PDB file of C-alpha atoms in Angstrom:
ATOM      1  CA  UNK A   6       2.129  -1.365 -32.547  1.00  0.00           C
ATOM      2  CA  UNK A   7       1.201  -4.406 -30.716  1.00  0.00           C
ATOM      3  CA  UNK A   8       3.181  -3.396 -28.097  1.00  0.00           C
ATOM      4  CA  UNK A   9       1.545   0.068 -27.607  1.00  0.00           C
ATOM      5  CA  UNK A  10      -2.116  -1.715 -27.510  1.00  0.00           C
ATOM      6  CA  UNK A  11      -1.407  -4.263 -24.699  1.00  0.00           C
ATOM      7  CA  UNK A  12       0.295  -1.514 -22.576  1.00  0.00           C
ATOM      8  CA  UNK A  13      -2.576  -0.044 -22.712  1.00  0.00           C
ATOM      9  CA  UNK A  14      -4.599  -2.783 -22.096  1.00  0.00           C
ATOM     10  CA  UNK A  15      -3.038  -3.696 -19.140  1.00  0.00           C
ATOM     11  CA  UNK A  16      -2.599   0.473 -17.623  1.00  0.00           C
ATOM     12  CA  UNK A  17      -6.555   0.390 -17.960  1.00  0.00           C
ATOM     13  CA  UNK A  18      -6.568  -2.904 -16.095  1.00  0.00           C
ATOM     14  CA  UNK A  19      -3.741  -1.426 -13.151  1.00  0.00           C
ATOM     15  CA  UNK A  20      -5.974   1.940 -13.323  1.00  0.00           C
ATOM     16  CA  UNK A  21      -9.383  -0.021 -12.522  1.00  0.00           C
ATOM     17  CA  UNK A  22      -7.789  -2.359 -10.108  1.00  0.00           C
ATOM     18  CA  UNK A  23      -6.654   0.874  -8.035  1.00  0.00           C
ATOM     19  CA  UNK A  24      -9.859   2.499  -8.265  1.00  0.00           C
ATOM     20  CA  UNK A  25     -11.226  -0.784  -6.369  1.00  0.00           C
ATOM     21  CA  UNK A  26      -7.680  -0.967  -4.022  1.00  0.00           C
ATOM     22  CA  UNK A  27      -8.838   2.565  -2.583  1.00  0.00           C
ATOM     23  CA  UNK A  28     -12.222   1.505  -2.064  1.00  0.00           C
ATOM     24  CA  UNK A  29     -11.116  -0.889  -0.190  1.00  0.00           C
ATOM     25  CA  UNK A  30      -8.372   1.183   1.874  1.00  0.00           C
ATOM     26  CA  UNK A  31     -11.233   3.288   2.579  1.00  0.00           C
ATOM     27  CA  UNK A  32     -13.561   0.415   3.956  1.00  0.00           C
ATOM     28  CA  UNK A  33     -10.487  -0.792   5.901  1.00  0.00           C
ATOM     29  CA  UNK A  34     -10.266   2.794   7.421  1.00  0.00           C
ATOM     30  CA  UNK A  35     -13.757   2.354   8.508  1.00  0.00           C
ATOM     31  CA  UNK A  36     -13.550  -0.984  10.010  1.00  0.00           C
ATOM     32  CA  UNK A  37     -10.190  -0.179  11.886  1.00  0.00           C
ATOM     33  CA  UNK A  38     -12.334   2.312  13.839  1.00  0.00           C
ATOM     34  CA  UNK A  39     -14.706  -0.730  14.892  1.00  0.00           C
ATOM     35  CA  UNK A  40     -11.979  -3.111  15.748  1.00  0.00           C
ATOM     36  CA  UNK A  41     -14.047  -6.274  14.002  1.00  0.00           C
ATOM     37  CA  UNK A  42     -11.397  -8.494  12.545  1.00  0.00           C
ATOM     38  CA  UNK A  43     -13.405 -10.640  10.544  1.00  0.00           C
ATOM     39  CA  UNK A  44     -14.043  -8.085   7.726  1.00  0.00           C
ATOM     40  CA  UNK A  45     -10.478  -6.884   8.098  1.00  0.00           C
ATOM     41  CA  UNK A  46      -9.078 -10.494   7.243  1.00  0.00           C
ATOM     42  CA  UNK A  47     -11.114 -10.101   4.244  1.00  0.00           C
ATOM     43  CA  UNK A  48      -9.936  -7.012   2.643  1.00  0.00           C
ATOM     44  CA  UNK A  49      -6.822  -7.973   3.421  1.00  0.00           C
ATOM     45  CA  UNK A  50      -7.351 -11.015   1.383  1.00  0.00           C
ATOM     46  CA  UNK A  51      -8.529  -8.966  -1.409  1.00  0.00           C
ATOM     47  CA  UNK A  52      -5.524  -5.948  -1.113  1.00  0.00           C
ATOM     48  CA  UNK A  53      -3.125  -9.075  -1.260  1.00  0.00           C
ATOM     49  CA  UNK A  54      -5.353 -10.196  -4.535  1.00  0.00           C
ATOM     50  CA  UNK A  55      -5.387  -6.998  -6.040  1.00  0.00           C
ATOM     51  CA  UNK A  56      -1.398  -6.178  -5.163  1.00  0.00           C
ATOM     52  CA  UNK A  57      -0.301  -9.651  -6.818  1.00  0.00           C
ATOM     53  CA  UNK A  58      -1.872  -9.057 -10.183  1.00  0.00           C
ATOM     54  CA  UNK A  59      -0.485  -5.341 -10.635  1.00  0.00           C
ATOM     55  CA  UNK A  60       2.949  -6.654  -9.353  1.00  0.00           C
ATOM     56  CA  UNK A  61       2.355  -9.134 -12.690  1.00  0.00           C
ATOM     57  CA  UNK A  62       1.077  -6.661 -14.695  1.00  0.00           C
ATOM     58  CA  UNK A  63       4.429  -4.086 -13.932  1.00  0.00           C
ATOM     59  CA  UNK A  64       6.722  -7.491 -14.654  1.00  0.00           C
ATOM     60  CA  UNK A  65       4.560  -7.466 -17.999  1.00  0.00           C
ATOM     61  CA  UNK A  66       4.932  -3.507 -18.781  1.00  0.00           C
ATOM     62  CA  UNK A  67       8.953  -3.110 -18.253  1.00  0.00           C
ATOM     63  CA  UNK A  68       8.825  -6.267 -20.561  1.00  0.00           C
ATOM     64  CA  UNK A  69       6.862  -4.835 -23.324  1.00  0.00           C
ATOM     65  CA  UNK A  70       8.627  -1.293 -23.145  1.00  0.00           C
ATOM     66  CA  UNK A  71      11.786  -2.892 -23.137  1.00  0.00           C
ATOM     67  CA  UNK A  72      10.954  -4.768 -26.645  1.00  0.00           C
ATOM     68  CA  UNK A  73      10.224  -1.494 -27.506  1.00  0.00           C
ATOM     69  CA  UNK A  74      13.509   0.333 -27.104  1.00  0.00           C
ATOM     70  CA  UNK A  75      13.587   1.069 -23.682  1.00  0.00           C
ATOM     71  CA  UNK A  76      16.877   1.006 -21.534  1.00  0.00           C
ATOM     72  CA  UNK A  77      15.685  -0.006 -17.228  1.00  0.00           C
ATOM     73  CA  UNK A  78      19.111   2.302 -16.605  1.00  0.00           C
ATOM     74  CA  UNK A  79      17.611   4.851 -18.518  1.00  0.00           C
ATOM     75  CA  UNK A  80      15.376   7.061 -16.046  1.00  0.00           C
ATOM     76  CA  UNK A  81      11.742   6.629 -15.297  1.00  0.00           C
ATOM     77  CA  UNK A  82       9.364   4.784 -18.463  1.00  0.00           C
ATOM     78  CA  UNK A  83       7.094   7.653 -18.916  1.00  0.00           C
ATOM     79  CA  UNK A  84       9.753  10.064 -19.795  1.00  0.00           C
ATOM     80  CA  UNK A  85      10.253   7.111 -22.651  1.00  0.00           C
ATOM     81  CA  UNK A  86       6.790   7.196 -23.320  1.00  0.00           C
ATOM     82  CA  UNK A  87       6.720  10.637 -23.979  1.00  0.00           C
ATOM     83  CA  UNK A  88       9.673  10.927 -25.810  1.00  0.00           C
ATOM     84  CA  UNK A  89       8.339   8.230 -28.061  1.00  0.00           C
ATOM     85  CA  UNK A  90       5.221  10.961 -28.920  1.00  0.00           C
ATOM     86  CA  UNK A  91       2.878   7.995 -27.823  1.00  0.00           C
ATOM     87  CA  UNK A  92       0.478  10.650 -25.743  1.00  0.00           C
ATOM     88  CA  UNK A  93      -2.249   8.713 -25.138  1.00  0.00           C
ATOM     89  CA  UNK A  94      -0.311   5.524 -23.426  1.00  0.00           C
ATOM     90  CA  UNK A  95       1.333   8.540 -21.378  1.00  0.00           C
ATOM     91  CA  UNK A  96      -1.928   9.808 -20.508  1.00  0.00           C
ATOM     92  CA  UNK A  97      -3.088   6.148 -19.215  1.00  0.00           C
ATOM     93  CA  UNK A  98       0.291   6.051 -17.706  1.00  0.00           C
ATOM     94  CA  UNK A  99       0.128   9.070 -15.790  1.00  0.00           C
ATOM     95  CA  UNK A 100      -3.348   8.515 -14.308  1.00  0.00           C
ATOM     96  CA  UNK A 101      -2.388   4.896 -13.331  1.00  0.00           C
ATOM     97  CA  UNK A 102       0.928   6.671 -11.493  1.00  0.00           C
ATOM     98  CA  UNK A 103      -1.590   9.202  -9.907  1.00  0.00           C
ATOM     99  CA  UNK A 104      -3.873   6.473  -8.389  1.00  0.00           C
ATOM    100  CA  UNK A 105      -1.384   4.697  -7.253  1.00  0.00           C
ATOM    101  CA  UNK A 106       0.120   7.589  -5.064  1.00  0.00           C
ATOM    102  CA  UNK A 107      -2.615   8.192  -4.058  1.00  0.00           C
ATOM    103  CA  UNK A 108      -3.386   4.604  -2.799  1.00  0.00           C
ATOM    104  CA  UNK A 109       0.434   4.571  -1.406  1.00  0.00           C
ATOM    105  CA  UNK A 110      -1.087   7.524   0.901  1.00  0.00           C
ATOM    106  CA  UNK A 111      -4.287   5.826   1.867  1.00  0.00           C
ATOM    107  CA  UNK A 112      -2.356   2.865   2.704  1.00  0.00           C
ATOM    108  CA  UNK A 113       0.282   4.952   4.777  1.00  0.00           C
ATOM    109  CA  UNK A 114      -2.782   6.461   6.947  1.00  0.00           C
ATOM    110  CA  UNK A 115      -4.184   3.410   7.997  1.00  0.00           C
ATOM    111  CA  UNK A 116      -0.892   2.214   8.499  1.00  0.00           C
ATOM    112  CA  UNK A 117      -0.759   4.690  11.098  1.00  0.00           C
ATOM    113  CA  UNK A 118      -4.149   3.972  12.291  1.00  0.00           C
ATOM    114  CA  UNK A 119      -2.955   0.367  13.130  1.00  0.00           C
ATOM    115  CA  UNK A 120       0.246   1.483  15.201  1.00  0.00           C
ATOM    116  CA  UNK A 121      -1.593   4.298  17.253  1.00  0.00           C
ATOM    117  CA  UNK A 122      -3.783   0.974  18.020  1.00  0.00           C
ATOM    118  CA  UNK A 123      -1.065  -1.720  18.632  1.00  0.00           C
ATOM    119  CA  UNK A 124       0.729   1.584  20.941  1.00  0.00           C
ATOM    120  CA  UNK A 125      -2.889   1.824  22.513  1.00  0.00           C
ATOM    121  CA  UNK A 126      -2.987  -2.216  23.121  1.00  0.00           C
ATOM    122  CA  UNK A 127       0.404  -2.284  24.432  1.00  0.00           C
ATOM    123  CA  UNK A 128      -0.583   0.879  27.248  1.00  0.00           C
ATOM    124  CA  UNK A 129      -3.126  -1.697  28.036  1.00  0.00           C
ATOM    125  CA  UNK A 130      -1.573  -4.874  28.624  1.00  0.00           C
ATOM    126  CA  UNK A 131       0.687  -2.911  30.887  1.00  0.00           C
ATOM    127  CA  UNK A 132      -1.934  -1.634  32.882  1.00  0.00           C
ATOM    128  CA  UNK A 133      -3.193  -5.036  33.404  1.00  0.00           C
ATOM    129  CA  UNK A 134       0.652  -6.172  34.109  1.00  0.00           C
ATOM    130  CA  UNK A 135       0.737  -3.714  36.795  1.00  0.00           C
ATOM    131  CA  UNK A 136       3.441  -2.294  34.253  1.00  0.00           C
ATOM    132  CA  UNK A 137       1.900   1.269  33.722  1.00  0.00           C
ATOM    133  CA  UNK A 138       4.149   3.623  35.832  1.00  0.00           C
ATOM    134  CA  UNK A 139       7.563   1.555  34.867  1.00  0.00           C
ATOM    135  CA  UNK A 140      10.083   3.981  32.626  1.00  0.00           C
ATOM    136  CA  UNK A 141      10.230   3.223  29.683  1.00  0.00           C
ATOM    137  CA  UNK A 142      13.009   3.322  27.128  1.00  0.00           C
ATOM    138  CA  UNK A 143      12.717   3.768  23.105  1.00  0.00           C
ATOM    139  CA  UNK A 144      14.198   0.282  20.693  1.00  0.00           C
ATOM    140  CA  UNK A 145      15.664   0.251  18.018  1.00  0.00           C
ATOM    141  CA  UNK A 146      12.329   0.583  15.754  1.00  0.00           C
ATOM    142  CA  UNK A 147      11.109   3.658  18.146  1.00  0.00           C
ATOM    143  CA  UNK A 148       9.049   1.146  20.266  1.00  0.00           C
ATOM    144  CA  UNK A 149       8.437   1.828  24.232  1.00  0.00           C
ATOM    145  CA  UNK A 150       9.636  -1.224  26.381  1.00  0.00           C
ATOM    146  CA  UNK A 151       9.200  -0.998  30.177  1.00  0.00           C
ATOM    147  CA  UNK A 152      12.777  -1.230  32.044  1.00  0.00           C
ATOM    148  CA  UNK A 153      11.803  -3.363  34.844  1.00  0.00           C
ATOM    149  CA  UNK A 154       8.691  -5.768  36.038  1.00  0.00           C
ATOM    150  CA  UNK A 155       5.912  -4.291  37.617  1.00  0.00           C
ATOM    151  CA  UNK A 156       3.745  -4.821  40.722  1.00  0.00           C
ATOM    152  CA  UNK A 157       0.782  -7.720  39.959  1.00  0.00           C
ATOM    153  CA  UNK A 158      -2.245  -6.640  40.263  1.00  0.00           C
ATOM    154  CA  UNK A 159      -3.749 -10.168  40.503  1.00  0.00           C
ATOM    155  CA  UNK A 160      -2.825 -13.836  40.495  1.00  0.00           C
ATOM    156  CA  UNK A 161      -4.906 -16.737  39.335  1.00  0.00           C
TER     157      UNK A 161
END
């Protein structure tokens, strides 16, 4: 019974901490349309913050269920839960599962944000190269690199 009361202790804790993660996705969205870094470092900061403890917290979680009966091998933990008739912790469960997705997506957005920017960037520095009209060929990773040097533009 223990058990049951610190897993839900610590899904209330993962399900606040997420509400605060997308917040902060969100302000990150914002600033990645200014371009100002400083407040960018920060939320990072704070995402890396928030990320650690519910890494902890899941460590914590498998422990617990496991010391309740459940097998890792066995499937996903809130089929467990459920099984178990424990509807409540599967309710707290499923809402901290639904915030996270829904962070995962916020996350995946202005992931693509920031590579439409670096692809931006790189168009730039090869306009200032003299790199601009060069063909280009796709890496590995789907990346553009220019197949030869280009003509300077200028020389210090």
């Amino acid at each position: 019974m223990a058990a049951i009361i610190e897993l839900k202790t610590l899904l209330s804790e993962d399900i606040r901490q997420l509400e605060t993660l997308a917040e902060l996705l969100n302000q990150e969205k914002q600033l990645l349309a200014s371009s100002d870094i400083a407040p960018l470092q920060e939320i990072t900061a704070q995402k890396n913050n928030i990320l650690t403890d519910i890494r902890e917290r899941a460590k914590q979680k498998i422990r617990l269920l496991v010391s309740m009966g459940y097998r890792p091998d066995a499937g996903e933990p809130s089929r467990f839960i459920r099984a178990g008739g424990m509807e409540d912790l599967y309710q707290l469960w499923k809402t901290a599962d639904g915030r996270l997705r829904a962070c995962q997506e916020l996350n995946q957005n202005n992931g693509r944000v920031v590579g439409h920017l670096q692809k931006r960037l790189t168009r730039l520095t090869d306009i200032f190269r003299g790199a601009s009209a060069q063909q280009k060929l796709y890496g590995a990773k789907g990346e553009q690199t220019s197949v030869s040097g280009g003509n300077i533009l200028a020389s210090a």
